[in-house]
Short mmCIF file of C-alpha atoms in Angstrom, two decimals:
data_model
loop_
_atom_site.label_atom_id
_atom_site.label_comp_id
_atom_site.label_asym_id
_atom_site.label_seq_id
_atom_site.Cartn_x
_atom_site.Cartn_y
_atom_site.Cartn_z
CA MET M 1 65.64 -31.17 10.09
CA ARG M 2 65.52 -32.73 6.63
CA ILE M 3 62.00 -31.32 5.99
CA GLY M 4 63.06 -27.88 7.15
CA ARG M 5 66.07 -27.96 4.86
CA LYS M 6 63.89 -28.93 1.90
CA LEU M 7 61.46 -26.09 2.63
CA ARG M 8 64.32 -23.57 2.77
CA GLN M 9 65.69 -24.90 -0.52
CA ALA M 10 62.25 -24.67 -2.18
CA TRP M 11 61.78 -21.12 -0.93
CA GLY M 12 65.22 -20.14 -2.13
CA ALA M 13 64.54 -21.60 -5.59
CA PHE M 14 61.22 -19.77 -5.82
CA TRP M 15 62.82 -16.48 -4.80
CA ARG M 16 65.61 -16.84 -7.37
CA ARG M 17 63.15 -17.66 -10.17
CA SER M 18 60.88 -14.75 -9.19
CA ARG M 19 63.79 -12.36 -9.70
CA LEU M 20 64.61 -13.63 -13.18
CA VAL M 21 62.87 -13.08 -16.52
CA ASN M 22 64.32 -15.11 -19.42
CA GLY M 23 67.35 -15.74 -17.24
CA GLU M 24 68.00 -12.02 -16.73
CA PRO M 25 67.92 -10.61 -13.19
CA LEU M 26 65.29 -8.03 -12.27
CA ASN M 27 66.04 -4.91 -10.30
CA TRP M 28 63.76 -3.78 -7.47
CA VAL M 29 62.00 -1.17 -9.60
CA SER M 30 61.05 -3.68 -12.27
CA LEU M 31 59.95 -6.20 -9.69
CA THR M 32 57.76 -3.59 -7.96
CA VAL M 33 56.15 -2.61 -11.28
CA ILE M 34 55.40 -6.26 -12.10
CA ILE M 35 53.85 -6.84 -8.67
CA LEU M 36 51.70 -3.72 -8.98
CA LEU M 37 50.55 -4.77 -12.46
CA ASP M 38 49.64 -8.21 -11.15
CA ILE M 39 47.67 -6.68 -8.30
CA PHE M 40 45.87 -4.35 -10.74
CA ILE M 41 44.97 -7.28 -12.99
CA LEU M 42 43.72 -9.36 -10.08
CA ILE M 43 41.56 -6.50 -8.81
CA ASN M 44 40.00 -6.06 -12.24
CA VAL M 45 39.42 -9.80 -12.60
CA PHE M 46 37.67 -10.07 -9.25
CA SER M 47 35.67 -6.87 -9.90
CA GLY M 48 34.56 -8.30 -13.23
CA LEU M 49 33.58 -11.59 -11.63
CA SER M 50 31.58 -9.75 -8.97
CA GLU M 51 29.88 -7.50 -11.52
CA ILE M 52 28.94 -10.27 -13.90
CA SER M 53 27.39 -12.25 -11.06
CA HIS M 54 24.77 -9.48 -10.76
CA TRP M 55 23.71 -9.64 -14.41
CA PRO M 56 21.01 -12.30 -13.95
CA LEU M 57 17.80 -11.35 -12.17
CA SER M 58 17.82 -12.84 -8.68
CA PRO M 59 14.68 -14.65 -7.43
CA SER M 60 13.67 -11.57 -5.41
CA GLN M 61 14.11 -9.41 -8.53
CA ALA M 62 12.39 -11.73 -11.00
CA GLN M 63 9.52 -12.54 -8.61
CA PRO M 64 9.47 -9.48 -6.30
CA CYS M 65 5.87 -10.00 -5.25
CA TYR M 66 6.44 -13.52 -3.89
CA GLU M 67 7.61 -12.59 -0.40
CA PRO M 68 4.96 -9.90 0.38
CA TRP M 69 2.26 -12.18 -1.05
CA GLN M 70 3.47 -15.09 1.05
CA SER M 71 3.52 -12.87 4.17
CA TYR M 72 -0.07 -11.84 3.46
CA ARG M 73 -1.16 -15.47 3.12
CA GLN M 74 0.56 -16.42 6.39
CA ASP M 75 -0.94 -13.46 8.29
CA ARG M 76 -3.86 -14.63 10.45
CA GLY M 77 -4.81 -11.24 11.90
CA SER M 78 -8.42 -10.11 11.50
CA ASP M 79 -7.22 -6.76 10.15
CA ARG M 80 -4.66 -8.15 7.71
CA ALA M 81 -6.51 -6.82 4.63
CA ILE M 82 -6.48 -3.16 5.67
CA ARG M 83 -2.93 -3.38 7.01
CA PHE M 84 -1.78 -4.83 3.70
CA LEU M 85 -3.59 -2.22 1.62
CA LYS M 86 -2.13 0.63 3.67
CA GLN M 87 1.36 -0.80 3.12
CA GLN M 88 0.82 -0.50 -0.65
CA MET M 89 0.12 3.23 -0.44
CA ILE M 90 2.98 5.72 -0.74
CA LEU M 91 2.12 9.25 0.36
CA GLU M 92 5.30 10.88 -0.91
CA PRO M 93 5.10 11.98 -4.57
CA LEU M 94 7.06 9.56 -6.75
CA PRO M 95 8.21 10.00 -10.36
CA GLN M 96 7.17 6.43 -11.16
CA GLY M 97 4.48 3.99 -10.15
CA HIS M 98 5.11 0.47 -8.88
CA LEU M 99 4.83 -1.02 -12.37
CA GLU M 100 7.26 1.45 -13.93
CA GLN M 101 9.75 0.95 -11.10
CA LEU M 102 9.54 -2.80 -11.56
CA GLU M 103 10.15 -2.62 -15.30
CA GLU M 104 13.00 -0.14 -14.79
CA SER M 105 14.71 -2.44 -12.30
CA ALA M 106 14.90 -5.24 -14.91
CA LYS M 107 16.58 -3.17 -17.61
CA GLY M 108 20.08 -4.40 -18.48
CA LYS M 109 19.51 -7.67 -16.62
CA LEU M 110 19.38 -11.25 -17.85
CA GLY M 111 16.04 -12.97 -17.34
CA THR M 112 12.41 -11.92 -17.37
CA LEU M 113 10.08 -10.50 -14.75
CA SER M 114 7.21 -12.65 -13.58
CA SER M 115 4.03 -11.73 -15.45
CA ILE M 116 2.11 -12.39 -12.22
CA CYS M 117 4.20 -9.79 -10.39
CA LEU M 118 3.60 -7.31 -13.20
CA THR M 119 -0.12 -7.79 -12.64
CA TYR M 120 0.47 -7.44 -8.88
CA ALA M 121 2.20 -4.09 -9.50
CA LYS M 122 -0.77 -2.87 -11.55
CA TYR M 123 -3.07 -3.60 -8.61
CA GLN M 124 -0.66 -1.74 -6.31
CA ASP M 125 -0.83 1.33 -8.54
CA ALA M 126 -4.63 1.12 -8.72
CA VAL M 127 -4.93 1.08 -4.91
CA ASN M 128 -2.38 3.88 -4.48
CA HIS M 129 -4.69 6.58 -5.91
CA PRO M 130 -5.38 10.10 -4.48
CA PRO M 131 -8.67 9.36 -2.63
CA ASN M 132 -7.09 6.47 -0.73
CA GLN M 133 -3.98 8.52 -0.04
CA ALA M 134 -6.15 11.31 1.38
CA ARG M 135 -7.93 8.80 3.65
CA LEU M 136 -4.60 7.45 4.86
CA ARG M 137 -3.36 10.96 5.65
CA GLN M 138 -6.52 11.68 7.62
CA GLN M 139 -6.11 8.43 9.52
CA GLN M 140 -2.51 9.24 10.42
CA LYS M 141 -3.55 12.71 11.62
CA LYS M 142 -6.31 11.26 13.79
CA GLN M 143 -3.94 8.61 15.14
CA ALA M 144 -1.53 11.36 16.17
CA GLN M 145 -4.40 13.14 17.99
CA ILE M 146 -5.20 9.91 19.83
CA GLN M 147 -1.60 9.56 20.94
CA THR M 148 -1.61 13.15 22.25
CA LEU M 149 -4.82 12.56 24.22
CA GLU M 150 -3.53 9.26 25.64
CA ALA M 151 -0.32 10.97 26.73
CA SER M 152 -2.41 13.68 28.42
CA ASN M 153 -4.47 11.02 30.22
CA ALA M 154 -1.34 9.27 31.42
CA ARG M 155 0.02 12.55 32.80
CA ILE M 156 -3.29 13.36 34.53
CA ARG M 157 -3.42 9.92 36.17
CA GLN M 158 0.17 10.32 37.31
CA GLU M 159 -0.55 13.74 38.83
CA TYR M 160 -3.93 12.82 40.31
CA GLY M 161 -2.46 11.53 43.57
CA SER M 162 -0.49 14.70 44.27
CA THR M 163 -3.33 17.04 43.25
CA LEU M 164 -5.66 15.21 45.62
CA LEU M 165 -3.17 15.69 48.47
CA GLU M 166 -2.86 19.38 47.59
CA GLN M 167 -6.62 19.73 47.71
CA LEU M 168 -6.84 17.99 51.08
CA ALA M 169 -4.07 20.23 52.40
CA GLY M 170 -6.01 23.32 51.33
CA GLN M 171 -3.39 24.58 48.87
CA PRO M 172 -4.75 27.21 46.45
CA PRO M 173 -5.07 25.88 42.85
CA GLU M 174 -2.92 28.69 41.44
CA GLN M 175 0.02 27.47 43.55
CA SER M 176 -0.24 23.88 42.31
CA ILE M 177 2.64 22.50 40.25
CA ASN M 178 0.24 20.18 38.38
CA LEU M 179 -1.74 21.00 35.26
CA VAL M 180 -5.15 19.63 36.32
CA GLU M 181 -6.84 20.06 39.69
CA ALA M 182 -8.08 16.93 41.41
CA ALA M 183 -11.68 18.05 41.03
CA LYS M 184 -11.26 18.46 37.28
CA ALA M 185 -9.13 15.35 36.66
CA LYS M 186 -12.02 12.93 36.30
CA VAL M 187 -13.96 15.28 34.03
CA THR M 188 -10.93 15.83 31.80
CA LEU M 189 -10.18 12.11 31.59
CA GLU M 190 -13.76 11.34 30.60
CA ALA M 191 -13.76 14.06 27.95
CA ASN M 192 -10.46 12.82 26.53
CA ASN M 193 -11.72 9.24 26.46
CA ARG M 194 -14.87 10.30 24.59
CA GLN M 195 -12.73 12.14 22.05
CA ILE M 196 -10.44 9.11 21.68
CA ALA M 197 -13.45 6.82 21.07
CA ALA M 198 -14.82 9.24 18.46
CA LEU M 199 -11.46 9.43 16.68
CA LYS M 200 -11.19 5.63 16.62
CA ASN M 201 -14.64 5.41 15.04
CA GLU M 202 -13.60 7.94 12.41
CA ILE M 203 -10.44 5.91 11.68
CA ALA M 204 -12.54 2.74 11.34
CA ALA M 205 -14.81 4.54 8.86
CA LEU M 206 -11.82 5.68 6.80
CA GLU M 207 -10.40 2.14 6.76
CA GLN M 208 -13.76 0.75 5.71
CA ALA M 209 -13.90 3.26 2.85
CA ILE M 210 -10.47 2.06 1.67
CA LEU M 211 -11.56 -1.58 1.88
CA GLN M 212 -14.75 -0.95 -0.10
CA GLU M 213 -12.96 0.70 -3.01
CA PRO M 214 -13.35 -1.43 -6.19
CA SER M 215 -9.57 -1.33 -6.72
CA SER M 216 -9.02 -2.65 -3.18
CA GLN M 217 -11.53 -5.45 -3.63
CA ALA M 218 -9.97 -6.45 -6.96
CA PHE M 219 -6.50 -6.56 -5.39
CA LEU M 220 -7.67 -8.63 -2.41
CA ASN M 221 -9.48 -11.08 -4.72
CA PHE M 222 -6.28 -11.43 -6.74
CA LEU M 223 -4.35 -12.23 -3.54
CA GLU M 224 -6.86 -14.96 -2.67
CA ASP M 225 -6.29 -16.72 -6.00
CA THR M 226 -4.43 -19.86 -4.89
CA THR M 227 -3.78 -20.98 -8.49
CA GLN M 228 -1.92 -17.77 -9.28
CA PHE M 229 0.11 -18.00 -6.09
CA ALA M 230 0.99 -21.65 -6.73
CA GLN M 231 2.32 -20.73 -10.19
CA LEU M 232 4.31 -17.84 -8.70
CA GLU M 233 5.76 -20.09 -6.02
CA SER M 234 6.83 -22.60 -8.67
CA GLU M 235 8.57 -19.82 -10.64
CA TYR M 236 10.30 -18.62 -7.48
CA ARG M 237 11.59 -22.10 -6.59
CA ARG M 238 12.97 -22.58 -10.11
CA SER M 239 14.71 -19.22 -9.92
CA GLN M 240 16.27 -20.16 -6.59
CA PHE M 241 17.58 -23.39 -8.12
CA TRP M 242 19.02 -21.94 -11.35
CA TYR M 243 20.25 -18.55 -10.16
CA PRO M 244 23.54 -19.73 -8.52
CA SER M 245 24.31 -22.00 -11.49
CA LEU M 246 23.79 -19.16 -13.97
CA GLN M 247 26.01 -16.86 -11.90
CA LEU M 248 28.77 -19.49 -11.86
CA LEU M 249 28.46 -20.14 -15.61
CA LEU M 250 28.80 -16.45 -16.44
CA GLN M 251 31.80 -16.11 -14.13
CA VAL M 252 33.50 -19.11 -15.75
CA LEU M 253 32.87 -17.72 -19.24
CA PHE M 254 34.22 -14.33 -18.19
CA TYR M 255 37.31 -15.87 -16.62
CA CYS M 256 38.03 -18.15 -19.59
CA HIS M 257 37.58 -15.28 -22.02
#
């Protein structure tokens, strides 16, 4: 009971003080205006704190090539090189290359971009040239043809059982609900499979042409440079360590100011 009484007294004292300025009582209009002004100030303070925390370059912004490079190094697939190179190619027309985009992203920010990642971006732009883009488009077109043929094969195999029954029952072919007669199913499947094999060979040739490009070889050799990657990793770890501290320092300076 004594604690409850003290809490009520403290609340009452706070309420009375909140309604007085220099000993003069406030009306409800004045009190509402003061509360709204306080809310407005708080919103601006927190918005400023949030905005200033984005001034420094984050580790992923200062060393943007670290994560894709690390993923490439950890990839153990036999086709990792061609998969990586194809990921660097952008078929849609862009107003800027990788290097220009990277430099643009750092404008107005605190900190510097990794020189290693700037070199990485130059290799990206070198690989993303028209002949390679044309090869990638051809590959995608051929891959779509393969998918169409495989879908046709799947449908033929699914219908083969019913077409065989129709044939055994003596039903005329023109009355069949299926697309391929049983007698033609095997021939069609074999023809489709030959076409699929030919398309896969053509895709392999296109991929080999991309791999053999001097720009591709230079990029892959750069990715295999363990000394460069070790330096980049060291930069990335330092950025991870200092980034939160720099954010906090800027927020404190902003708040104190």
